[in-house]
mmCIF file of C-alpha atoms in Angstrom:
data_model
loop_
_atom_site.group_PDB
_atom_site.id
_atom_site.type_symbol
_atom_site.label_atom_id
_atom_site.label_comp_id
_atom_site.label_asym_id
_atom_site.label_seq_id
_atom_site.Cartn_x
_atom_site.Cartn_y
_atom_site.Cartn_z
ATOM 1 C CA UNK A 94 -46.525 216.921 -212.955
ATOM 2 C CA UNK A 95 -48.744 214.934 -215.476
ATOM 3 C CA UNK A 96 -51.077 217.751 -217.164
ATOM 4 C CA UNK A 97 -53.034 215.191 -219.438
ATOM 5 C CA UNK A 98 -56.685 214.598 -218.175
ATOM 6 C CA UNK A 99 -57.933 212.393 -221.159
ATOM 7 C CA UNK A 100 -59.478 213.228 -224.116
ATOM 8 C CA UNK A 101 -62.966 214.998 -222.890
ATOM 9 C CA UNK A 102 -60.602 217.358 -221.025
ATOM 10 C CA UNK A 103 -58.319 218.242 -223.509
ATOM 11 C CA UNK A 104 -58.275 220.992 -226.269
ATOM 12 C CA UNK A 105 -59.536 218.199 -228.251
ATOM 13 C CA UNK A 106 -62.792 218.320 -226.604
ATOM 14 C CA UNK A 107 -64.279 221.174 -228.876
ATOM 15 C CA UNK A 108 -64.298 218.146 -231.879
ATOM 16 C CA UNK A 109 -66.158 215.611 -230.071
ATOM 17 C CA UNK A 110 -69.914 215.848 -229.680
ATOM 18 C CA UNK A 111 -70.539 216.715 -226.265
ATOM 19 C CA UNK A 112 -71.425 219.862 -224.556
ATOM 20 C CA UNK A 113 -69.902 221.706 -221.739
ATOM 21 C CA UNK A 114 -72.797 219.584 -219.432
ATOM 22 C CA UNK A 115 -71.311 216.219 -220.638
ATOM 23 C CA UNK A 116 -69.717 214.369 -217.593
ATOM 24 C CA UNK A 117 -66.313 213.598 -218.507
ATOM 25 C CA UNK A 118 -65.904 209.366 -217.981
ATOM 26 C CA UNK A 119 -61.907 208.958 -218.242
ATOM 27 C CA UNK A 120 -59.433 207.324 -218.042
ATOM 28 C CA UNK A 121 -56.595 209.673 -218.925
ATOM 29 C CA UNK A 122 -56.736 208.038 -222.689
ATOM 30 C CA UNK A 123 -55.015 209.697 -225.426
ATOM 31 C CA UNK A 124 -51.923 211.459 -225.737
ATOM 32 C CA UNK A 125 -49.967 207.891 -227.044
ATOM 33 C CA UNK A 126 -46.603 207.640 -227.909
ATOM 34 C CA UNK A 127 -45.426 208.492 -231.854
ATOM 35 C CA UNK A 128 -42.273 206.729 -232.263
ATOM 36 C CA UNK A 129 -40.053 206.874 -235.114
ATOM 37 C CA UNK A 130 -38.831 203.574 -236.149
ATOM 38 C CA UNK A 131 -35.456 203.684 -237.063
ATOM 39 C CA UNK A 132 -35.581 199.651 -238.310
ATOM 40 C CA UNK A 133 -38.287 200.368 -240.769
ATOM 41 C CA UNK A 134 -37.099 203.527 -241.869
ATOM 42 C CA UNK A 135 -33.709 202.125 -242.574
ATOM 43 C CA UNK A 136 -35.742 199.146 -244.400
ATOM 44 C CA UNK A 137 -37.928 201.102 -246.374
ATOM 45 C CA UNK A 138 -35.913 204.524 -247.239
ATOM 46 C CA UNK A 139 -39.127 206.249 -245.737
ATOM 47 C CA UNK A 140 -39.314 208.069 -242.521
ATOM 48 C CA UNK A 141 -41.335 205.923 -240.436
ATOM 49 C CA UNK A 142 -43.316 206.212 -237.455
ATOM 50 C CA UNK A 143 -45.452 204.155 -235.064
ATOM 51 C CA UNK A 144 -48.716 205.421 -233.059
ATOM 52 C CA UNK A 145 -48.191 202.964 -230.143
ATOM 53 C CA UNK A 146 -52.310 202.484 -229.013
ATOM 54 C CA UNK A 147 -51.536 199.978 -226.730
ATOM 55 C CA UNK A 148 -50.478 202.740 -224.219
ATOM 56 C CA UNK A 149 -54.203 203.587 -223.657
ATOM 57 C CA UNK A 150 -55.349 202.678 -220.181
ATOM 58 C CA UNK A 151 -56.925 199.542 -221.119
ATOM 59 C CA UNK A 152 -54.141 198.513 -223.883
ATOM 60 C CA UNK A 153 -55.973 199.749 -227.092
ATOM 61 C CA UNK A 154 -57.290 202.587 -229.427
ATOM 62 C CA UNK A 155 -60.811 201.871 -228.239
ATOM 63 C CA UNK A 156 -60.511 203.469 -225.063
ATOM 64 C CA UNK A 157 -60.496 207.178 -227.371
ATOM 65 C CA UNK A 158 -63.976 206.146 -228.903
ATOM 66 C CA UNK A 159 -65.529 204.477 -225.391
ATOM 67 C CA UNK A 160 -64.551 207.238 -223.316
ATOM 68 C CA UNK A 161 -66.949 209.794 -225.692
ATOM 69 C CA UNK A 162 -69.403 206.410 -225.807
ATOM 70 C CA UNK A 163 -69.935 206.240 -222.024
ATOM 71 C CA UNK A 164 -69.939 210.003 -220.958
ATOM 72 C CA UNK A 165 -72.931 210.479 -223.615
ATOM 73 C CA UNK A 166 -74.600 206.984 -222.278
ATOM 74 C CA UNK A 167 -74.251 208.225 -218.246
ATOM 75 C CA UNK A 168 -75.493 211.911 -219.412
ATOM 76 C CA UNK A 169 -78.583 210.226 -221.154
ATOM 77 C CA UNK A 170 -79.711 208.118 -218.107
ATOM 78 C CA UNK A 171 -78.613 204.541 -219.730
ATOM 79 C CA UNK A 172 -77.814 201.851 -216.313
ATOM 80 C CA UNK A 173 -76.372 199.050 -219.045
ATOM 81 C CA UNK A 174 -74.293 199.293 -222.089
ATOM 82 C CA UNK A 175 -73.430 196.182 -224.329
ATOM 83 C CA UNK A 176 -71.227 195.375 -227.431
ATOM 84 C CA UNK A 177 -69.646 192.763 -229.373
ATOM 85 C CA UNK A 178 -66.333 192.364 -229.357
ATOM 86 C CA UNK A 179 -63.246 190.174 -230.237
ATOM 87 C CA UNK A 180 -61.513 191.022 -227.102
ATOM 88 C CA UNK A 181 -60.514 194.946 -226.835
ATOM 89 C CA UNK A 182 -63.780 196.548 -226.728
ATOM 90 C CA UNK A 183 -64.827 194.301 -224.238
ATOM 91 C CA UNK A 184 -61.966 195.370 -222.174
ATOM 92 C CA UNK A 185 -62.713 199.154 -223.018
ATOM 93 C CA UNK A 186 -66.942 199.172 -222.363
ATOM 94 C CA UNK A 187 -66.371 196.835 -219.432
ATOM 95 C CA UNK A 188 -63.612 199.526 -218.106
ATOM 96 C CA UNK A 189 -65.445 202.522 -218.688
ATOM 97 C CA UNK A 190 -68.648 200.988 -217.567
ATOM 98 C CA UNK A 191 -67.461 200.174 -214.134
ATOM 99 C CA UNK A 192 -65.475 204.141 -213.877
ATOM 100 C CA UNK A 193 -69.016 205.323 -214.346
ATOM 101 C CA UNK A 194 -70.795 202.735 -212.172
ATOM 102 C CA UNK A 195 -73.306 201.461 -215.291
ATOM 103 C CA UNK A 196 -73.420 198.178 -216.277
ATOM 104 C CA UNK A 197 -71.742 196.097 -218.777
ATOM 105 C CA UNK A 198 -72.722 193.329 -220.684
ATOM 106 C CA UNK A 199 -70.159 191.752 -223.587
ATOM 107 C CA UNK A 200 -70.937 189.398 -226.752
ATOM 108 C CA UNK A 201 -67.844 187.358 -227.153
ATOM 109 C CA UNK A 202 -67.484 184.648 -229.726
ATOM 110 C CA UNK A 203 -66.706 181.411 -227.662
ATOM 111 C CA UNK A 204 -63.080 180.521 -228.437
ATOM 112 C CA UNK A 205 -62.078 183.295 -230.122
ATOM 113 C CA UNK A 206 -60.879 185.893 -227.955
ATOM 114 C CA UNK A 207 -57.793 185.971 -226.370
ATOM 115 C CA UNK A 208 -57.728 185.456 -222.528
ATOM 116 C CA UNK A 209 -55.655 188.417 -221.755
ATOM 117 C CA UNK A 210 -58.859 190.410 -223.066
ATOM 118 C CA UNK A 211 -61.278 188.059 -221.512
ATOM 119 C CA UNK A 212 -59.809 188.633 -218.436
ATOM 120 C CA UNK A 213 -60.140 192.473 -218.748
ATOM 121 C CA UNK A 214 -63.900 192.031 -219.031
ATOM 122 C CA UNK A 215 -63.860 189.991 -215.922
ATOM 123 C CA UNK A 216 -62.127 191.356 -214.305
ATOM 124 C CA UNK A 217 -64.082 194.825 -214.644
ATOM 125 C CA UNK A 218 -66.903 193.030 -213.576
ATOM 126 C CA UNK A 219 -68.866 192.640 -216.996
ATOM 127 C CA UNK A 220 -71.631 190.386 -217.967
ATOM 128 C CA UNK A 221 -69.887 187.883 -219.904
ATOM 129 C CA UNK A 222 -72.150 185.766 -222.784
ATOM 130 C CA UNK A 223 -70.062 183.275 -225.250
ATOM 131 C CA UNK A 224 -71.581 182.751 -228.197
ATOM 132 C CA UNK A 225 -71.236 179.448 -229.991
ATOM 133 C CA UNK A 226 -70.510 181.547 -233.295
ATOM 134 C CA UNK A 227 -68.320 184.498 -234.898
ATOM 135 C CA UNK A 228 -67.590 187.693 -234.324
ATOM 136 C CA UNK A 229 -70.581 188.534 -236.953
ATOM 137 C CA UNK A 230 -72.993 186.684 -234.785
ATOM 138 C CA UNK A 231 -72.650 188.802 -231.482
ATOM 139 C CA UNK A 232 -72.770 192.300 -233.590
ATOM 140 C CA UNK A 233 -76.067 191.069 -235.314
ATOM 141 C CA UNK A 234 -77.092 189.510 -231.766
ATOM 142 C CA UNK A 235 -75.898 193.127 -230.063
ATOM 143 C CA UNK A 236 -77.652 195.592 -232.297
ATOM 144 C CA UNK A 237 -80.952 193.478 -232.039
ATOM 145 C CA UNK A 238 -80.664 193.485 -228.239
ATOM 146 C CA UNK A 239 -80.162 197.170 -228.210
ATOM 147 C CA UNK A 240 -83.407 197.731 -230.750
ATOM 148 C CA UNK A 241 -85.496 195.591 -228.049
ATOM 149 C CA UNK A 242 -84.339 196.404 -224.865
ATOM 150 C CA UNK A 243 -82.998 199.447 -222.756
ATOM 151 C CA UNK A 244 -79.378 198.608 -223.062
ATOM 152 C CA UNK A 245 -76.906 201.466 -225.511
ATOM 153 C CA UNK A 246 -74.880 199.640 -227.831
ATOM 154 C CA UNK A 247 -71.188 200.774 -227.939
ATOM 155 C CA UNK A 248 -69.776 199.466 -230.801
ATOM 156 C CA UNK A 249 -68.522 201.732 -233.529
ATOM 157 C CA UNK A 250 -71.032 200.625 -235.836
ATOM 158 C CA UNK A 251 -73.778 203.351 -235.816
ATOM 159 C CA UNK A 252 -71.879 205.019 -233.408
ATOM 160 C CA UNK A 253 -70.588 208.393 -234.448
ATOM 161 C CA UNK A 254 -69.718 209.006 -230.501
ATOM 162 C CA UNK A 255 -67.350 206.468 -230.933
ATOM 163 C CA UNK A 256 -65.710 207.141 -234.180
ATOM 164 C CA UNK A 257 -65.539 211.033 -232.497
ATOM 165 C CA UNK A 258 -63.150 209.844 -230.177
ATOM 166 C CA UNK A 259 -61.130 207.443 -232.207
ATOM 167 C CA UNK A 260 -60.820 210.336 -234.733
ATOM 168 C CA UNK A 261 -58.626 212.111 -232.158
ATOM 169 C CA UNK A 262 -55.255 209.223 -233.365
ATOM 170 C CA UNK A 263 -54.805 211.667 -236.597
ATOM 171 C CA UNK A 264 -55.396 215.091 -234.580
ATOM 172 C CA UNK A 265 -52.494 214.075 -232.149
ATOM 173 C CA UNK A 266 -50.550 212.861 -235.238
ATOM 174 C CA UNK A 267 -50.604 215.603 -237.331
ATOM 175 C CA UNK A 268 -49.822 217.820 -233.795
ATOM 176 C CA UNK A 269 -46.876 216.234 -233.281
ATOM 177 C CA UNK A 270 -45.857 215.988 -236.775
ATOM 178 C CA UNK A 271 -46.451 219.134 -237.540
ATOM 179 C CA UNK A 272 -48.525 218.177 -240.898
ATOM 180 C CA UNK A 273 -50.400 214.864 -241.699
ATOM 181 C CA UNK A 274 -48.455 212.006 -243.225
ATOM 182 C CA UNK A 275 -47.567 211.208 -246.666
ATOM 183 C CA UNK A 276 -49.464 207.238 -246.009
ATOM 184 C CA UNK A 277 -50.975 205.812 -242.583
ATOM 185 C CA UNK A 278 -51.041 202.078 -242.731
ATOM 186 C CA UNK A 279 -53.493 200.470 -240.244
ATOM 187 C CA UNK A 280 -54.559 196.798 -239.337
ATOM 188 C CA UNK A 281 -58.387 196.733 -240.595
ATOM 189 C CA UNK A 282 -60.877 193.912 -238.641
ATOM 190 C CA UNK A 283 -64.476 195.925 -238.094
ATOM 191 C CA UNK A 284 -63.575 198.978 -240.625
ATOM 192 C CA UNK A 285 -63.980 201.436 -237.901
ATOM 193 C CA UNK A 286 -60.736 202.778 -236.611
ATOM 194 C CA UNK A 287 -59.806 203.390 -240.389
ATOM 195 C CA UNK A 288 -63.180 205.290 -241.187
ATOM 196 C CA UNK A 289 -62.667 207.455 -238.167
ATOM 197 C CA UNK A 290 -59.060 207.953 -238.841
ATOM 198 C CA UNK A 291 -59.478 209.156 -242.112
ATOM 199 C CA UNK A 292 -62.160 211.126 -240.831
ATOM 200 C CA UNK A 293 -59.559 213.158 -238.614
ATOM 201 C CA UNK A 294 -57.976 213.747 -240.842
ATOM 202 C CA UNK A 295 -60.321 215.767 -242.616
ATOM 203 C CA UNK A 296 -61.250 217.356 -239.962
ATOM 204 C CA UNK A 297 -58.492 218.893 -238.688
ATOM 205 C CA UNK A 298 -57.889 219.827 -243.257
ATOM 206 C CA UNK A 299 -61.336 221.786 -243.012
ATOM 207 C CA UNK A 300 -60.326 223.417 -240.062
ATOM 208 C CA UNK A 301 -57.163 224.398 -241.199
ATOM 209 C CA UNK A 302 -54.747 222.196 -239.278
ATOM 210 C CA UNK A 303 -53.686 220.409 -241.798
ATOM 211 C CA UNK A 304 -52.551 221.188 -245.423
ATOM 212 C CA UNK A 305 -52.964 217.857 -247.157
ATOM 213 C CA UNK A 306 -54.366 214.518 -246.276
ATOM 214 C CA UNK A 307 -52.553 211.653 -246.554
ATOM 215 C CA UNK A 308 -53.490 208.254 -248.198
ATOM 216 C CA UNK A 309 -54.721 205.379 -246.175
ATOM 217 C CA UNK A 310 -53.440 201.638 -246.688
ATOM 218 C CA UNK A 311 -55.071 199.075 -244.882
ATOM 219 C CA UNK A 312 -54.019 195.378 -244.574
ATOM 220 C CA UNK A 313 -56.139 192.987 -243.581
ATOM 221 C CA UNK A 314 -55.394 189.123 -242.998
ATOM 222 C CA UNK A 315 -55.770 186.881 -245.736
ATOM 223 C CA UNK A 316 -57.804 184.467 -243.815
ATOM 224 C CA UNK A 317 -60.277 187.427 -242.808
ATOM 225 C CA UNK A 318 -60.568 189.683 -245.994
ATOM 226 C CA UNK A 319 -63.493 190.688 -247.083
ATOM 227 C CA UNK A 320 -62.851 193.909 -248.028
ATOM 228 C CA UNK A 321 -60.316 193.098 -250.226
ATOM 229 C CA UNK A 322 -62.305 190.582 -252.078
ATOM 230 C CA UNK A 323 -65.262 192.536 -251.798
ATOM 231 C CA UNK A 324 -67.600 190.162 -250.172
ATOM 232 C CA UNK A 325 -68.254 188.719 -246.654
ATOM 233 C CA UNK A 326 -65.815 185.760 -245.281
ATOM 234 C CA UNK A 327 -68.317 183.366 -243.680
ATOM 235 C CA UNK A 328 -65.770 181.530 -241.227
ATOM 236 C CA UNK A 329 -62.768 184.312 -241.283
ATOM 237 C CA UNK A 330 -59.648 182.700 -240.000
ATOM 238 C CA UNK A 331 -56.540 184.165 -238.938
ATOM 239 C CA UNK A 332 -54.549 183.784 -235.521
ATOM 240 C CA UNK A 333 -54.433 187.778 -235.570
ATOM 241 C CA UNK A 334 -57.247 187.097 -233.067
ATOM 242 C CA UNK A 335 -58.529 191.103 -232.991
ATOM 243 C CA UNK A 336 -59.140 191.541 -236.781
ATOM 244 C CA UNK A 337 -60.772 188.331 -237.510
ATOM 245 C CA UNK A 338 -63.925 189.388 -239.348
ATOM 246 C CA UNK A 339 -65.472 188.510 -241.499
ATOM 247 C CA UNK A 340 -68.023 190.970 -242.648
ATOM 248 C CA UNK A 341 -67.019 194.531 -240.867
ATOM 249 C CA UNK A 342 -69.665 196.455 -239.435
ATOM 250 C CA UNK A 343 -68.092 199.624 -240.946
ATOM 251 C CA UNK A 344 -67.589 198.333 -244.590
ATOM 252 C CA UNK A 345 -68.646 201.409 -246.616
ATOM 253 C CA UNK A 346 -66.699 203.443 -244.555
ATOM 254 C CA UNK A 347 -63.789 201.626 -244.442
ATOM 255 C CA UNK A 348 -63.623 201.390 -248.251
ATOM 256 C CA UNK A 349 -64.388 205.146 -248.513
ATOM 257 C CA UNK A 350 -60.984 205.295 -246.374
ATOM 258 C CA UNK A 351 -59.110 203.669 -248.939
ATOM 259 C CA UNK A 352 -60.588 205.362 -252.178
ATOM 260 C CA UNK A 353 -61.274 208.790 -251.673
ATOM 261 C CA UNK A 354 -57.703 209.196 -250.072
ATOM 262 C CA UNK A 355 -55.824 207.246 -252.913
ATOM 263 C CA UNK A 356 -55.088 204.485 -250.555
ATOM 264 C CA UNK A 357 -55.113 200.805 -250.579
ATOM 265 C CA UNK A 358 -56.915 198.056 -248.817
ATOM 266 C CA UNK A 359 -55.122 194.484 -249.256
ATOM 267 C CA UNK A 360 -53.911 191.611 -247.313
ATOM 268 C CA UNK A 361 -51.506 189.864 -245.433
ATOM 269 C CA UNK A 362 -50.599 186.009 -244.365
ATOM 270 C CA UNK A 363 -50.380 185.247 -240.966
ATOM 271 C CA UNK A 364 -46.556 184.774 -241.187
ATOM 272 C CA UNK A 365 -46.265 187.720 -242.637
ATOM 273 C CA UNK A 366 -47.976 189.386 -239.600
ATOM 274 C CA UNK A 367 -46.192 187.495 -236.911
ATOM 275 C CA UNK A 368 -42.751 188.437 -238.425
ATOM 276 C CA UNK A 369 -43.397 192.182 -238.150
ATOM 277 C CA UNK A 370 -45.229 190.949 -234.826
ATOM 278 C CA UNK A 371 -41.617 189.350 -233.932
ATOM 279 C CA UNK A 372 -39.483 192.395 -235.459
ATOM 280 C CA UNK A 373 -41.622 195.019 -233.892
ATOM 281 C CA UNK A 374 -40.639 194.120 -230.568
ATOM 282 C CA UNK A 375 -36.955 192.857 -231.150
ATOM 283 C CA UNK A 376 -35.832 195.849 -233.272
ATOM 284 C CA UNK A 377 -38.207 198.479 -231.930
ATOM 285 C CA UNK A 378 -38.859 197.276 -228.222
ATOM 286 C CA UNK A 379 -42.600 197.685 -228.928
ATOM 287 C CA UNK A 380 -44.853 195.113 -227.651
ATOM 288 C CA UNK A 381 -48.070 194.699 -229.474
ATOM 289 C CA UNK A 382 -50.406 192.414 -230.198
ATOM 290 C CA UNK A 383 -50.274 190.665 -233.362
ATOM 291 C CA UNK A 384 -53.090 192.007 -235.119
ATOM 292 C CA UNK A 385 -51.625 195.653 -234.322
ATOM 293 C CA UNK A 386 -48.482 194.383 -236.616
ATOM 294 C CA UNK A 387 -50.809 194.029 -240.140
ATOM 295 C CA UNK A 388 -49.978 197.554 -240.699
ATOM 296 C CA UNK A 389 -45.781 196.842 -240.530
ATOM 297 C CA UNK A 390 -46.317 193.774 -242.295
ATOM 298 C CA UNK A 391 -48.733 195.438 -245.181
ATOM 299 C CA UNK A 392 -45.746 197.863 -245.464
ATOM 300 C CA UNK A 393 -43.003 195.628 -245.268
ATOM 301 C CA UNK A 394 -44.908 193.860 -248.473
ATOM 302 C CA UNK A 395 -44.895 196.945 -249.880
ATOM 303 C CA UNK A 396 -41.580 197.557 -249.906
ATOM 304 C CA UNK A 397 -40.821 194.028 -250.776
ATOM 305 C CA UNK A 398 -43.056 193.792 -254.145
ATOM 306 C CA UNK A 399 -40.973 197.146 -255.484
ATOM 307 C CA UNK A 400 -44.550 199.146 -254.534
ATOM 308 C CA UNK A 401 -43.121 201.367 -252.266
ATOM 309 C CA UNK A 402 -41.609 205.190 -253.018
ATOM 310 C CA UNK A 403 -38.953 205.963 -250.838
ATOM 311 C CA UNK A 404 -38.883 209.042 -248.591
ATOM 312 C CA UNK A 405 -42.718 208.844 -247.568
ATOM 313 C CA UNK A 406 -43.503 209.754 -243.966
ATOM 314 C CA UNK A 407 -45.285 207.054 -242.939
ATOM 315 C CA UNK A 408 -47.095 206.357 -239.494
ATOM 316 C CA UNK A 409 -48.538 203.106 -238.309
ATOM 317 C CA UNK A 410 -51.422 202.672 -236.167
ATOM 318 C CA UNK A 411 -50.300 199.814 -233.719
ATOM 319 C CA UNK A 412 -53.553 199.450 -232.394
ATOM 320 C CA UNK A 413 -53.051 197.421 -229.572
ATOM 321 C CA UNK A 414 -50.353 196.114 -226.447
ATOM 322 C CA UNK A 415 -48.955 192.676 -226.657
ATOM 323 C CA UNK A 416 -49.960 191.571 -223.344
ATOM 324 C CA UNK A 417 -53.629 191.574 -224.275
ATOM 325 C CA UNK A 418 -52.587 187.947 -226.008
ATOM 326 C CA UNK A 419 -49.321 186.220 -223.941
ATOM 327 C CA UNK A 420 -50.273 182.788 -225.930
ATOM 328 C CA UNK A 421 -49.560 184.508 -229.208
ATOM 329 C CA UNK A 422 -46.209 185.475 -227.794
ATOM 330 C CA UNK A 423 -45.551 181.998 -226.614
ATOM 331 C CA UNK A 424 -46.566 179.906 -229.519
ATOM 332 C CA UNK A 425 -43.262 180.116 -230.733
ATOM 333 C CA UNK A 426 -41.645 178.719 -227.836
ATOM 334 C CA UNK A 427 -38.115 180.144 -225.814
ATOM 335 C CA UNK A 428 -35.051 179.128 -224.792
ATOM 336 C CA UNK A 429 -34.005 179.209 -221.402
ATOM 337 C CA UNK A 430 -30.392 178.012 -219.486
ATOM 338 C CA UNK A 431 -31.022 176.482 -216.070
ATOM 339 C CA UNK A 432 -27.791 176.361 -213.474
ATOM 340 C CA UNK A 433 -27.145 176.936 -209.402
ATOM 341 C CA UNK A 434 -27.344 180.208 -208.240
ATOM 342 C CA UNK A 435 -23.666 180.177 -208.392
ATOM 343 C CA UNK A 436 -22.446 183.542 -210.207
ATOM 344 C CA UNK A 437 -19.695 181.703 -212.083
ATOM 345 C CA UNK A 438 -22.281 179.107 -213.122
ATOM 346 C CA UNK A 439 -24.973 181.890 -214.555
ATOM 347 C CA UNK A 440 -21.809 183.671 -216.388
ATOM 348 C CA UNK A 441 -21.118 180.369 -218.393
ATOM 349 C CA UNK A 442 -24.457 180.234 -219.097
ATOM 350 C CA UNK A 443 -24.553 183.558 -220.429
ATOM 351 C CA UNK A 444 -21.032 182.955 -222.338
ATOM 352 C CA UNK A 445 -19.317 185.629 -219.866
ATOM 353 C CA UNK A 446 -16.933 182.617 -218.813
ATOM 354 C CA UNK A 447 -13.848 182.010 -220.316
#
């Protein structure tokens, strides 16, 4: 019998910011799968492990931030909630909206989201705007909307509801780990699922769950990194679809991530993150989406530049499932035998046939 009731009803309730009247708006989010990679760890000499955040109910880490977002919004009185997204918080607010019967409304720049996402938000029955613009444009165009009029903006930025629940990854880690990791690597895009990581971390140090804190690496993609070169990309470009930013809501938080834990923020070419993209599911039989593999392929660099000390524990945020973008899959083509429905035929076109 399934005991897990989401987040809001778990023991990790008492560190999000809700009280006992709070209605609980779940899913059943939470409680992911930490896999140990045996590929990477035979790679890397390091004991390596991967947070698979595609198994949330709507196929990414945002569902742990919206489900806090929501429950606070329906307890206040709000009837709309919008946000900005590149694709998985769309899904997530337009989800959660319709489990608690408020209304969505989504900022999506036109072209630039992948239509497995898209579809999510439709599907959920959101109000759907395009903007002829980037991912920048609909946060500035979001926040404005929600200073004007009586909508509550669900984006991380601003949002400590949010980055409550999406602090919940490292308390699960460190759970099932026993202690917190030696490094997490992460795939940063907005800056707030590394802030809020970093900040469980600390949370569960202060409270005595922890003994140490480990250092945070995130890898962004070169085409959209601004917070490696320290200043806004005006047209970011990457096909990592879900971390093309170009000036992250959450910047001094995400760069407090890096520093005060001894970490790292740097990037990563597309190739490179389509190859651990590739690997991730052919070696690991985890299927996420390719923005989800920057972390892998920030690692993999790692090892390959003679940067990396072996016997870390390592765990990697993947922060999202592959079937949110089926093009990306695709764009490298298949192969494919076509024969009769003859079994002798379809074992010479396996190579079972003499």
């Amino acid at each position: 019998m399934n005991t897990w009731h989401g987040l809001i009803n778990s023991d990790y309730r008492r560190w999000l910011p809700v009280t006992p009247d709070t209605p609980a708006i779940s899913l059943n989010e939470g409680n992911t799968p930490l896999l140990r990679s045996d590929h990477l760890s035979a790679t890397t000499g390091c004991d390596v492990w991967l947070k698979v955040e595609g198994a949330n109910p709507t196929g990414s880490f945002k569902d742990r931030g919206m489900t806090v977002a929501l429950s606070l919004a329906v307890e206040s009185g709000a009837e709309t909630v919008i946000c900005a997204s590149t694709g998985n918080t769309s899904a997530s607010a337009a989800a959660y909206a319709a489990r608690a019967g408020v209304s969505a409304a989504v900022l999506v720049p036109k072209g630039r989201i992948a239509l497995g996402k898209l579809s999510q938000a439709v599907r959920h029955g959101a109000r759907i705007v395009e903007i002829d613009g980037t991912f920048d444009d609909c946060m500035r165009v979001a926040r404005e909307l929600a200073a004007d009029h009586p909508v509550a903006l669900v984006n991380s930025v601003g949002n400590e509801l949010r980055l409550a629940g999406q602090r919940t990854v490292a308390y699960e880690i460190v759970d099932a780990l026993g202690e917190a990791p030696d490094v997490h690597c992460l795939p940063v895009g907005n800056g707030g699922n590394i802030t809020a990581t970093w900040g469980g971390y600390r949370t569960y140090l202060e409270a005595g769950r922890a003994t140490r804190l480990p250092r945070m690496w995130g890898f962004q993609a070169a085409g959209a990194a601004p917070l490696v070169h320290g200043r806004p990309v005006a047209e970011p470009c990457t096909a990592a679809s879900a971390i093309n930013v170009g000036n992250p809501a959450t910047w001094d938080g995400a760069v407090a991530a890096g520093e005060e834990s001894g970490g790292l923020m740097a990037a990563v070419s597309d190739e490179q993150i389509f190859a651990a993209y590739r690997m991730l599911a052919g070696r690991d039989g985890v299927f996420a989406e390719p923005a989800s593999a920057a972390g892998v392929a920030g690692l993999l660099d790692r090892h390959a530049r003679g940067a990396l000390e072996p016997g870390l524990r390592i765990v990697i945020t993947l922060s999202g499932n592959g079937l949110k973008d089926l093009d990306a899959s695709l764009r490298d083509g298949y192969t494919s035998a076509e024969t009769s429905a003859a079994t002798a035929d379809v074992a010479r076109a396996l190579g079972l046939a003499a």
